[in-house]
mmCIF file of N, CA and C in Angstrom:
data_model
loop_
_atom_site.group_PDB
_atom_site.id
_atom_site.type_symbol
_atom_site.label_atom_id
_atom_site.label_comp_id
_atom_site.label_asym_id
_atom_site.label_seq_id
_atom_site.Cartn_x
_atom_site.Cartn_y
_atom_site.Cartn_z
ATOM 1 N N UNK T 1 85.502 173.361 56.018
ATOM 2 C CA UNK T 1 84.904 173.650 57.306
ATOM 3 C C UNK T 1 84.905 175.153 57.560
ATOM 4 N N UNK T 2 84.318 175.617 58.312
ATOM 5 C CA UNK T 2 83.954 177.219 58.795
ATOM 6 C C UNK T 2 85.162 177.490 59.712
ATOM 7 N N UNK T 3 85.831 178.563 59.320
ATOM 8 C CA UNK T 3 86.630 179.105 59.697
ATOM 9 C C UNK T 3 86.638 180.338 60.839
ATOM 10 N N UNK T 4 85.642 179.775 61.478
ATOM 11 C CA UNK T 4 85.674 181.063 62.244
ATOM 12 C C UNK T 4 85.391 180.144 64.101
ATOM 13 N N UNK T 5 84.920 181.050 64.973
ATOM 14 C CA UNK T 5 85.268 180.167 66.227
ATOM 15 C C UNK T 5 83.589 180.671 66.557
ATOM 16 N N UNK T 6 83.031 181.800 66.569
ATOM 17 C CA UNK T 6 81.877 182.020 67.330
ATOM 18 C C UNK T 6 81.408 183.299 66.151
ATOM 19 N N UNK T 7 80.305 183.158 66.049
ATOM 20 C CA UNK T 7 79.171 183.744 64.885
ATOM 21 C C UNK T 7 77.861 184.314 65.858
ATOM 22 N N UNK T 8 77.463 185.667 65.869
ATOM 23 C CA UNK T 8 76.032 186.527 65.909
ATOM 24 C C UNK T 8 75.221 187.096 64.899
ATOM 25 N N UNK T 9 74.108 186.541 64.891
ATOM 26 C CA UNK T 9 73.452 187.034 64.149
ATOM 27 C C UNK T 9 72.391 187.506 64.015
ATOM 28 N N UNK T 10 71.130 187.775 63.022
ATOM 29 C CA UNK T 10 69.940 187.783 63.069
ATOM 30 C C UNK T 10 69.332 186.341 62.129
ATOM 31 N N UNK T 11 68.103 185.914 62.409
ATOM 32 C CA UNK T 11 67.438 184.982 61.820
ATOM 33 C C UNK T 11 66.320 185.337 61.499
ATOM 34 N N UNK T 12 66.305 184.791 60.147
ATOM 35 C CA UNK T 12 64.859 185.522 59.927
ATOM 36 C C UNK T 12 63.799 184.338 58.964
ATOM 37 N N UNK T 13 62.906 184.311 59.248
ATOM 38 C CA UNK T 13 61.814 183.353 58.793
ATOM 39 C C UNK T 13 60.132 183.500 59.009
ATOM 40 N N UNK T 14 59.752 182.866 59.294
ATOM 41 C CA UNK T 14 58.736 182.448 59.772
ATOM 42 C C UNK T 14 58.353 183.280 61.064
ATOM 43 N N UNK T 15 59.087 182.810 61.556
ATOM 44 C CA UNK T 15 60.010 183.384 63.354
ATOM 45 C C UNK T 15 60.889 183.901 62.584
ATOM 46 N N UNK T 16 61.234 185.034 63.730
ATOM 47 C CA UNK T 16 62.162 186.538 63.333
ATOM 48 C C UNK T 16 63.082 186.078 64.780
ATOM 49 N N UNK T 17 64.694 186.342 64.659
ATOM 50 C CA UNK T 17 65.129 186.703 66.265
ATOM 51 C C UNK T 17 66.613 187.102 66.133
ATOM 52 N N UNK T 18 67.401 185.899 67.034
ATOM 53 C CA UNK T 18 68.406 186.164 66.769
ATOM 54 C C UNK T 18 68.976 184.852 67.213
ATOM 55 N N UNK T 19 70.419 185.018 66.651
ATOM 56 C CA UNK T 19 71.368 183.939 67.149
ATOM 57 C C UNK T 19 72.943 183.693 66.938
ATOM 58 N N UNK T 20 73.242 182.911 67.829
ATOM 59 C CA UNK T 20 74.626 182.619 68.101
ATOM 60 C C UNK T 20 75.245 180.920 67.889
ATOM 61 N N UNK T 21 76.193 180.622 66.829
ATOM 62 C CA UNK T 21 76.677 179.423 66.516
ATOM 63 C C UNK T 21 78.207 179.797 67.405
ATOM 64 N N UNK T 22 78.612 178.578 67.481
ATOM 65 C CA UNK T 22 79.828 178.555 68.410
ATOM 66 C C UNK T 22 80.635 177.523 68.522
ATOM 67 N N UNK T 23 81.543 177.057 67.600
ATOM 68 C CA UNK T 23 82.461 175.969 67.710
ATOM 69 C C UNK T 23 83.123 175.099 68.514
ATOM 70 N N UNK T 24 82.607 174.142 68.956
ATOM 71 C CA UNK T 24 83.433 173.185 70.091
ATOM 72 C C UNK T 24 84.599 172.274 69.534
ATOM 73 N N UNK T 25 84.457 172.455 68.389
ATOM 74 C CA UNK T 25 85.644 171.441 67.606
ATOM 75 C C UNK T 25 85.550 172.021 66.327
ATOM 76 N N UNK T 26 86.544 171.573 65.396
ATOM 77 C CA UNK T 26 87.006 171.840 64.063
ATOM 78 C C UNK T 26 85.534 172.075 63.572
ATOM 79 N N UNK T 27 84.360 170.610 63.083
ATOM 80 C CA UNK T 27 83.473 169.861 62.975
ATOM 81 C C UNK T 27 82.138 170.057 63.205
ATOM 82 N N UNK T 28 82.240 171.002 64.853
ATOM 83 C CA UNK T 28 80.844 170.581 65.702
ATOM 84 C C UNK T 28 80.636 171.899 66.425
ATOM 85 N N UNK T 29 79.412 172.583 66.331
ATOM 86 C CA UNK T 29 79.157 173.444 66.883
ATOM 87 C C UNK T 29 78.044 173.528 67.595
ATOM 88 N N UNK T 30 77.670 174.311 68.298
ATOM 89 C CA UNK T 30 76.481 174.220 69.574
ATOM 90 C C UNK T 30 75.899 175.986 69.023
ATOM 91 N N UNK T 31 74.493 176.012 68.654
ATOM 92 C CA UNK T 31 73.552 176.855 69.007
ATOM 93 C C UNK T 31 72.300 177.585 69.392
ATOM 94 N N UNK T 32 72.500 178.723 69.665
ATOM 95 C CA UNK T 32 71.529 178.771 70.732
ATOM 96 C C UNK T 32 70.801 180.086 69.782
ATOM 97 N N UNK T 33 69.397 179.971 69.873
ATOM 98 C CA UNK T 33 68.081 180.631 69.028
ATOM 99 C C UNK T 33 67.188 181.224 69.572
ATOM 100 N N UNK T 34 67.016 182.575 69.718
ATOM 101 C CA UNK T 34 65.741 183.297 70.106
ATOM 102 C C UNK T 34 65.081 183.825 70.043
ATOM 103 N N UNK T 35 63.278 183.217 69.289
ATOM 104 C CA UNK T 35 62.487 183.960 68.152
ATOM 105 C C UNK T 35 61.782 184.355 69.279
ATOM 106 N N UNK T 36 60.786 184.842 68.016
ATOM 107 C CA UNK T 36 59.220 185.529 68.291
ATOM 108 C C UNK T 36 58.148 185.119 67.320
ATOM 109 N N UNK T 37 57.446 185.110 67.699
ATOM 110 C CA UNK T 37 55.883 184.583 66.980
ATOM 111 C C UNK T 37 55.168 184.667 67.133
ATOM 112 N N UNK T 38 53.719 185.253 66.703
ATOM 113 C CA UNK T 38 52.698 185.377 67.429
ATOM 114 C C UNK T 38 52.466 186.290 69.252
ATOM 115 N N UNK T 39 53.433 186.864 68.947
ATOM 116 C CA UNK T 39 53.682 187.884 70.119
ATOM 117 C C UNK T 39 54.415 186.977 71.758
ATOM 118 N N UNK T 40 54.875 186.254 70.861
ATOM 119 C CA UNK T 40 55.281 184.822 71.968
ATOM 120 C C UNK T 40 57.258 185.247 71.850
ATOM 121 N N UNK T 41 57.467 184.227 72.878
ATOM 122 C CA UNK T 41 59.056 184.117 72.707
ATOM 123 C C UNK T 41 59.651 182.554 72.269
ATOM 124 N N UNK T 42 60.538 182.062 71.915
ATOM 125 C CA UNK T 42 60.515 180.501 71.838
ATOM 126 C C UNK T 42 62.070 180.600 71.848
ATOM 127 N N UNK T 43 63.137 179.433 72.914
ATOM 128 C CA UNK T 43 64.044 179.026 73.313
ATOM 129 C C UNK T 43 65.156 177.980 72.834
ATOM 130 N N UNK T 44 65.938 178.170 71.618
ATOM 131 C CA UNK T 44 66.460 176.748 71.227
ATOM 132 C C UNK T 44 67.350 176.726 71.255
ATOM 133 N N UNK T 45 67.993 175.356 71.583
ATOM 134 C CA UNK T 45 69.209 175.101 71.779
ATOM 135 C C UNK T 45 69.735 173.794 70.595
ATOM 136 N N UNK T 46 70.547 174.116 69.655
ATOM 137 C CA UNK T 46 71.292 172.826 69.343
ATOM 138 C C UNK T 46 72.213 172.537 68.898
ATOM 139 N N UNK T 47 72.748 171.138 68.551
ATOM 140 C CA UNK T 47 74.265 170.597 68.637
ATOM 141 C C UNK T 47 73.935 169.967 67.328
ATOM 142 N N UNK T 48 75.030 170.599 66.489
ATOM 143 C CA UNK T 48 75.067 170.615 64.996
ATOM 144 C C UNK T 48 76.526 170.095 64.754
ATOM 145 N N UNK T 49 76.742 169.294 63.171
ATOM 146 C CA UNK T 49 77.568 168.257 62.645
ATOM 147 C C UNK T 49 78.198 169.162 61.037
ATOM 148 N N UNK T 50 78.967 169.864 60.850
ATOM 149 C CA UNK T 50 79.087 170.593 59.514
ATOM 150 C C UNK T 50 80.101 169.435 58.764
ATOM 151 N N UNK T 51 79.436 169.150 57.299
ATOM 152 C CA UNK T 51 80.621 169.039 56.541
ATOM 153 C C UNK T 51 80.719 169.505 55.423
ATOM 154 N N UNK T 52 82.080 169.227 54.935
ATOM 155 C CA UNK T 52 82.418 170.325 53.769
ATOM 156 C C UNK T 52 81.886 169.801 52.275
ATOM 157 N N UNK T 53 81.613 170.588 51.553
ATOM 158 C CA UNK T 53 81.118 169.817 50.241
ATOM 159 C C UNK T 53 82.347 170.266 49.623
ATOM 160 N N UNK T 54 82.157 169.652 48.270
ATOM 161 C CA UNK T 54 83.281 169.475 46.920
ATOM 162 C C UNK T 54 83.305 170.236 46.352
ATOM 163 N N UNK T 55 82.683 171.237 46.078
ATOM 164 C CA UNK T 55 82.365 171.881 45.232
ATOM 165 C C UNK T 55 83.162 173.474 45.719
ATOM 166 N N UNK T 56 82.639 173.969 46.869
ATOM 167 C CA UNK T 56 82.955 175.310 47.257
ATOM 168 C C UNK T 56 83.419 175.407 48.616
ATOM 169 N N UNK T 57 84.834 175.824 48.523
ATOM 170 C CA UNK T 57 85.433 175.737 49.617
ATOM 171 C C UNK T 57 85.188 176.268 50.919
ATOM 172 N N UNK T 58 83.980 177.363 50.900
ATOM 173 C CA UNK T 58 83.996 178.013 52.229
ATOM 174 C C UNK T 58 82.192 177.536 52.754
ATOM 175 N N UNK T 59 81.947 176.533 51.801
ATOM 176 C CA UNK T 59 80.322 175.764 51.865
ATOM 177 C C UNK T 59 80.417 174.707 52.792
ATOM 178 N N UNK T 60 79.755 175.125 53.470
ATOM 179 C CA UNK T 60 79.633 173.339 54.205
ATOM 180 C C UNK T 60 77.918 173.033 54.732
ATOM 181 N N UNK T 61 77.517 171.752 54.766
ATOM 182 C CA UNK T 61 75.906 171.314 55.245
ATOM 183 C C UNK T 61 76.351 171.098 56.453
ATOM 184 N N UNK T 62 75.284 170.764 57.483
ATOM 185 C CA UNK T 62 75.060 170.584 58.253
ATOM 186 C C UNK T 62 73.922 169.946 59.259
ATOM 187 N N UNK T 63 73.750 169.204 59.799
ATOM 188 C CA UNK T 63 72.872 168.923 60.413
ATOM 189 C C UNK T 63 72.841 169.022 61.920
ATOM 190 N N UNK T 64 71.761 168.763 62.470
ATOM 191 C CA UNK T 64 71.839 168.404 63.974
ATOM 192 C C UNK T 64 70.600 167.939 64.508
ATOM 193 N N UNK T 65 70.456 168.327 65.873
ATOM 194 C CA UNK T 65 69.149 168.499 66.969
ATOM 195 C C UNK T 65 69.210 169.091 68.093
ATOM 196 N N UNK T 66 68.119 169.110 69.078
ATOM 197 C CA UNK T 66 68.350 169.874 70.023
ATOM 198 C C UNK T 66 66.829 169.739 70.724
ATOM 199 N N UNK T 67 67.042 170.829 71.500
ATOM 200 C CA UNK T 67 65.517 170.625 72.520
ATOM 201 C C UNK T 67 65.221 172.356 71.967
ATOM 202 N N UNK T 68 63.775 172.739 72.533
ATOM 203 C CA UNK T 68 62.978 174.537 72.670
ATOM 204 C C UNK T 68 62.175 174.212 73.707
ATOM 205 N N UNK T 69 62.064 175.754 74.445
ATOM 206 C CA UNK T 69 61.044 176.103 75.077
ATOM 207 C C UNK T 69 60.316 177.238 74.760
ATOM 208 N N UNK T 70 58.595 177.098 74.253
ATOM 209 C CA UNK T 70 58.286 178.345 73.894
ATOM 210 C C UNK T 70 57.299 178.754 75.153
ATOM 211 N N UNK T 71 56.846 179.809 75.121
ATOM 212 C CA UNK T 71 55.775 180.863 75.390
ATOM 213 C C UNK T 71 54.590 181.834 74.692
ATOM 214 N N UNK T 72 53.296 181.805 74.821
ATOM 215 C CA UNK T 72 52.590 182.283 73.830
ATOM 216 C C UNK T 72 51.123 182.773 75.203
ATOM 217 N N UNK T 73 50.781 183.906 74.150
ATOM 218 C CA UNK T 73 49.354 183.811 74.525
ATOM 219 C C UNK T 73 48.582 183.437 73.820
ATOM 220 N N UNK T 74 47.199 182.369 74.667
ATOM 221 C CA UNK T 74 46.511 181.671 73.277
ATOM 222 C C UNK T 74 46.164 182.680 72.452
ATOM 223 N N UNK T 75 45.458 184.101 72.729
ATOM 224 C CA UNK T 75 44.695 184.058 72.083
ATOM 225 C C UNK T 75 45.119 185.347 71.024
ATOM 226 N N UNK T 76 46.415 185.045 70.757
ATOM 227 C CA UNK T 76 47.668 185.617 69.786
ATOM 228 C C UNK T 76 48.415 184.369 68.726
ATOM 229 N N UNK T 77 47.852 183.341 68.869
ATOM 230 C CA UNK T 77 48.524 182.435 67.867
ATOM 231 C C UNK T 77 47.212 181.491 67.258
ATOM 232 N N UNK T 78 47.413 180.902 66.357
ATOM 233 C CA UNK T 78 47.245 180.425 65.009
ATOM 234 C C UNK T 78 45.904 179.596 65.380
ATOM 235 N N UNK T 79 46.802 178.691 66.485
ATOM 236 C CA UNK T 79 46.305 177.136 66.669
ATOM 237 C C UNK T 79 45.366 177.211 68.123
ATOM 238 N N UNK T 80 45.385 178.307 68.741
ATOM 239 C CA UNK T 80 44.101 178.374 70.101
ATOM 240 C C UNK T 80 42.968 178.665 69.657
ATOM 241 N N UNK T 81 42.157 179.219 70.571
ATOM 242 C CA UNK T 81 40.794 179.789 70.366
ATOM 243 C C UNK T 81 40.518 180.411 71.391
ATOM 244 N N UNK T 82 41.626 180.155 72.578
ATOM 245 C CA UNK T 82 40.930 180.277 73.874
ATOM 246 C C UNK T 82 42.466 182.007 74.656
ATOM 247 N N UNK T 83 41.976 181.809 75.541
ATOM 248 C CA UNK T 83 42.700 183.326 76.463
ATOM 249 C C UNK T 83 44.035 182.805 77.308
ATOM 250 N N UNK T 84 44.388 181.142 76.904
ATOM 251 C CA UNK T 84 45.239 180.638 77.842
ATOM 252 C C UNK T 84 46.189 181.441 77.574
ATOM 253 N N UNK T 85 47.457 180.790 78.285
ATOM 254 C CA UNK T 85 48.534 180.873 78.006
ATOM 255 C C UNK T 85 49.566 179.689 77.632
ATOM 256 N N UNK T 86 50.066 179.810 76.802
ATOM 257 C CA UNK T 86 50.842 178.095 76.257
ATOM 258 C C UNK T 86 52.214 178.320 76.523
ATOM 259 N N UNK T 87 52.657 176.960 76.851
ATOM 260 C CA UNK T 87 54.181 176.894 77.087
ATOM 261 C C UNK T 87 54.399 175.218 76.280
ATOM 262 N N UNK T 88 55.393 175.438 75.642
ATOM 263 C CA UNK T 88 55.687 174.319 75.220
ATOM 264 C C UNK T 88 56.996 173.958 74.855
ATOM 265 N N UNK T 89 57.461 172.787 74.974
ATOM 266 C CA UNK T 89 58.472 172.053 75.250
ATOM 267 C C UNK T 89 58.678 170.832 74.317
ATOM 268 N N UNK T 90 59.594 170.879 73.179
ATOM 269 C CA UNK T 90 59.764 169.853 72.560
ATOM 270 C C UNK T 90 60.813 169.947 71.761
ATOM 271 N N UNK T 91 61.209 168.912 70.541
ATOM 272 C CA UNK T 91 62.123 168.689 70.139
ATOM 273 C C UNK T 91 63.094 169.322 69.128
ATOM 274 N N UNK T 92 64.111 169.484 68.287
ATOM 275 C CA UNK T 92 64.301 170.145 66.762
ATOM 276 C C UNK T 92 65.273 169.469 66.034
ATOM 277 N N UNK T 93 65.004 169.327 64.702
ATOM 278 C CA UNK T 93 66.133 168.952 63.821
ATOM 279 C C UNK T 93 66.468 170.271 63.403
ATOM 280 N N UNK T 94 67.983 169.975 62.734
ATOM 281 C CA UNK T 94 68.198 170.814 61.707
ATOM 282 C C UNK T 94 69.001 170.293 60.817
ATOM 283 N N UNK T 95 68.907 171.216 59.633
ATOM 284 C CA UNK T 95 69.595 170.764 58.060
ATOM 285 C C UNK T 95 69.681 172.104 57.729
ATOM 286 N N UNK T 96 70.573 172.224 57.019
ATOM 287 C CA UNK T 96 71.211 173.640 56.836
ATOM 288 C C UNK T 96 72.561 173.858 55.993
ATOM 289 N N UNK T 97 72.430 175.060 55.062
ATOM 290 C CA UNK T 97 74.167 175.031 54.369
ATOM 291 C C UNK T 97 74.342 176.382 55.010
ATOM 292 N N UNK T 98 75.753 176.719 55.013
ATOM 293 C CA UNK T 98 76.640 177.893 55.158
ATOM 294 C C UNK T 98 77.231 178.065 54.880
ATOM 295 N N UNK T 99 77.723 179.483 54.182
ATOM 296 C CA UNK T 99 78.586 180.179 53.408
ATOM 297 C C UNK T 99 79.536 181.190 54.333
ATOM 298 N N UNK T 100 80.655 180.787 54.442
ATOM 299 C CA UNK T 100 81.646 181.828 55.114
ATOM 300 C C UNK T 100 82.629 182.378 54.515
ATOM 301 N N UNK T 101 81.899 183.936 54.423
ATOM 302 C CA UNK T 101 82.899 184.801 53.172
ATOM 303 C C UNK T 101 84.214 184.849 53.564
ATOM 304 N N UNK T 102 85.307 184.543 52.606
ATOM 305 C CA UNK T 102 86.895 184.347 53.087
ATOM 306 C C UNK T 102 87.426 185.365 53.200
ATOM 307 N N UNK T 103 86.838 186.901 53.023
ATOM 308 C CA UNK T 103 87.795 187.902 52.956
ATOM 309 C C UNK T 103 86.573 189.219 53.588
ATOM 310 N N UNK T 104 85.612 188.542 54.250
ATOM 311 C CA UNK T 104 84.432 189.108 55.380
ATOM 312 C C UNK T 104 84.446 188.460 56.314
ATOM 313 N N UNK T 105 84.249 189.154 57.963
ATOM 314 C CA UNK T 105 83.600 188.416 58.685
ATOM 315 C C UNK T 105 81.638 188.121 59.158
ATOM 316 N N UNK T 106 82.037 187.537 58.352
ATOM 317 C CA UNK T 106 80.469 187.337 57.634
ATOM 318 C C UNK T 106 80.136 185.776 56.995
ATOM 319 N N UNK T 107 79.111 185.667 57.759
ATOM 320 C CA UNK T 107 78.717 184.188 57.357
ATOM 321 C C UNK T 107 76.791 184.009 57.459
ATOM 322 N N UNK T 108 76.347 183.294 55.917
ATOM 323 C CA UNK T 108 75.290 183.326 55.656
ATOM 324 C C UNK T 108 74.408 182.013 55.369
ATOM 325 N N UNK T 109 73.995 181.305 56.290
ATOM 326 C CA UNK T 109 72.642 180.100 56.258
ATOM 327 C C UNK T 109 71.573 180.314 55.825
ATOM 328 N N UNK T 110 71.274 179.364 55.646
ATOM 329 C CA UNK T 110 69.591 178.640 54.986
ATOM 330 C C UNK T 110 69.463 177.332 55.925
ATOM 331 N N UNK T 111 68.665 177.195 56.161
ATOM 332 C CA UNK T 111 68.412 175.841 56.972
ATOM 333 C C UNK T 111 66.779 175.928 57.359
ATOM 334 N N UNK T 112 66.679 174.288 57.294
ATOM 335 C CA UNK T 112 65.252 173.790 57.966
ATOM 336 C C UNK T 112 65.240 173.427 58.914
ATOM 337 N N UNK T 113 64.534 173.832 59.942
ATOM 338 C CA UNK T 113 64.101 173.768 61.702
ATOM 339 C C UNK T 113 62.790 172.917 61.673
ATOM 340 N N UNK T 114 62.844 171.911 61.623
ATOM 341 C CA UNK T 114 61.357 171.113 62.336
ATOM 342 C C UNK T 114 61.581 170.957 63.354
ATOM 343 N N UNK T 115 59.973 170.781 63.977
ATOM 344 C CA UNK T 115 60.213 170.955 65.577
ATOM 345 C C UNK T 115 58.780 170.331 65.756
ATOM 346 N N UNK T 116 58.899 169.276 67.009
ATOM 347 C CA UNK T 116 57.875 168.396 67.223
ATOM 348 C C UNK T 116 57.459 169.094 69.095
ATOM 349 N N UNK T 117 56.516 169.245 69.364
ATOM 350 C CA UNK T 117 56.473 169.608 71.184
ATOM 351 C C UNK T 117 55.624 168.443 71.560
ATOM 352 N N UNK T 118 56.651 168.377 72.476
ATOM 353 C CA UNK T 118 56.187 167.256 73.616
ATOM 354 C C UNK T 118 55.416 167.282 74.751
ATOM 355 N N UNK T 119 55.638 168.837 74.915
ATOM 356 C CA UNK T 119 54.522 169.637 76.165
ATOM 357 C C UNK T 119 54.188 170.475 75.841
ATOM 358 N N UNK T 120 52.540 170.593 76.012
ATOM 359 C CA UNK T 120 51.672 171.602 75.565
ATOM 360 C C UNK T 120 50.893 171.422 74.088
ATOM 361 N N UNK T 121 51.324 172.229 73.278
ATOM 362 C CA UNK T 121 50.236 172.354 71.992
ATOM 363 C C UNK T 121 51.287 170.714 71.555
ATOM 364 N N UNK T 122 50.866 169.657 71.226
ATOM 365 C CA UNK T 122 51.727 168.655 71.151
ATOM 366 C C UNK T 122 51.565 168.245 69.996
ATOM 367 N N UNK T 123 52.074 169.106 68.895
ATOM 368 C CA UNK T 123 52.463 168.981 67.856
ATOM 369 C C UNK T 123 53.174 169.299 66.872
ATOM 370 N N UNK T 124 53.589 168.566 65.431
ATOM 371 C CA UNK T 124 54.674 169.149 64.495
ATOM 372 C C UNK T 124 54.378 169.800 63.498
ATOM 373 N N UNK T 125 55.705 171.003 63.768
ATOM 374 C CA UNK T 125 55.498 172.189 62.972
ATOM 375 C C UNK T 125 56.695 172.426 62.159
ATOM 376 N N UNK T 126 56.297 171.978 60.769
ATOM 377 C CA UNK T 126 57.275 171.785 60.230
ATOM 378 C C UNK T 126 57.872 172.988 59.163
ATOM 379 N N UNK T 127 57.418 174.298 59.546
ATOM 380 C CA UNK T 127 57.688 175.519 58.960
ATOM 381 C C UNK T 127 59.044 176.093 59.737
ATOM 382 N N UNK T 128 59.901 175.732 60.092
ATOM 383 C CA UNK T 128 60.852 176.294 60.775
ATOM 384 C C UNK T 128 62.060 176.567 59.861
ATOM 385 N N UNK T 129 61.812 177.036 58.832
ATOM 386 C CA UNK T 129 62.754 177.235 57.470
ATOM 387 C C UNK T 129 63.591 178.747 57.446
ATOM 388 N N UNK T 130 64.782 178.648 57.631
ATOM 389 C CA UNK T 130 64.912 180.435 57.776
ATOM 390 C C UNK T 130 66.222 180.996 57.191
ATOM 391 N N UNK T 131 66.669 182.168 57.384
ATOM 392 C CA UNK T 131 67.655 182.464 56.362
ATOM 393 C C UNK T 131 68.676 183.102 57.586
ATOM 394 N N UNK T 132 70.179 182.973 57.579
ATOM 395 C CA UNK T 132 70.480 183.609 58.816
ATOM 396 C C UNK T 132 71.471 184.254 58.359
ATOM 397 N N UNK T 133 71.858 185.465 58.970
ATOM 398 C CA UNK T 133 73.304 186.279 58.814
ATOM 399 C C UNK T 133 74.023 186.728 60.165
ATOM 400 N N UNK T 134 75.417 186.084 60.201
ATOM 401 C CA UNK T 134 76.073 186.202 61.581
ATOM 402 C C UNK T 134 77.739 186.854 61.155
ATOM 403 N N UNK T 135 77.837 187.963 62.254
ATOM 404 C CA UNK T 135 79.032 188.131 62.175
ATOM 405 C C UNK T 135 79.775 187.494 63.021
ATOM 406 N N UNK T 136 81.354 186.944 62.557
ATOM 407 C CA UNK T 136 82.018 185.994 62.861
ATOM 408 C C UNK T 136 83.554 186.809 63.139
ATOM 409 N N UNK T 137 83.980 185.941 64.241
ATOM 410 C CA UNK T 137 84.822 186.223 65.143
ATOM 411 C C UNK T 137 85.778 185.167 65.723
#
């Protein structure tokens, strides 16, 4: 399991931002995500499950979910055509490993973010793949 209590970092993918993991138990951690895209902002929150693999002691997977709220102007992203403005509201998994260096405070993810919206552009976007580095505390 991750040895540390609360982690900052940067995230970088697809979406660029930043973020913060934060331990509520040995096990279970809660975090919170805040990109950019398309000149937009987007809001996530989630409650993640780590366990340890066999292999490497400071490795563990992870999964979870959670809810986002984004923000965009249409006519700065992918999927408009038009001058609106979009807000959207929907769901996220995650799957993810992490590496927490034993003699750094330093800890380094990979994980997949799908994310389905329930309000607004109401659909799944399943590019939410990203690489993260947090210093740990």
């Amino acid at each position: 399991m991750p040895n540390y209590n609360t982690g900052i970092g940067l995230r970088g993918g697809f979406s660029n931002g930043v973020t913060i993991k934060h331990f509520i138990k040995h096990d279970t951690a809660i975090e919170g995500i805040v990109t950019t895209r398309w000149k937009g902002i987007n809001l996530t929150g989630l409650y993640e499950i780590h366990n340890e693999t066999a292999t490497v002691e400071e490795l563990s997977w992870y999964y979870g979910f959670g809810g986002h709220i984004g923000f965009w102007d249409g006519n700065r992203v992918n999927w408009a055509d038009d001058n609106n403005a979009y807000t959207v509201i929907g769901i996220d998994g995650i799957l993810g490993l992490e590496y927490h260096f034993a003699r750094a405070p330093i800890c380094i993810s990979v994980d997949w973010k799908p994310t389905f919206n329930v309000i607004g552009n109401s659909d799944f976007w399943g590019d939410g793949g990203a690489i993260s580095i947090r210093y740990t505390f």
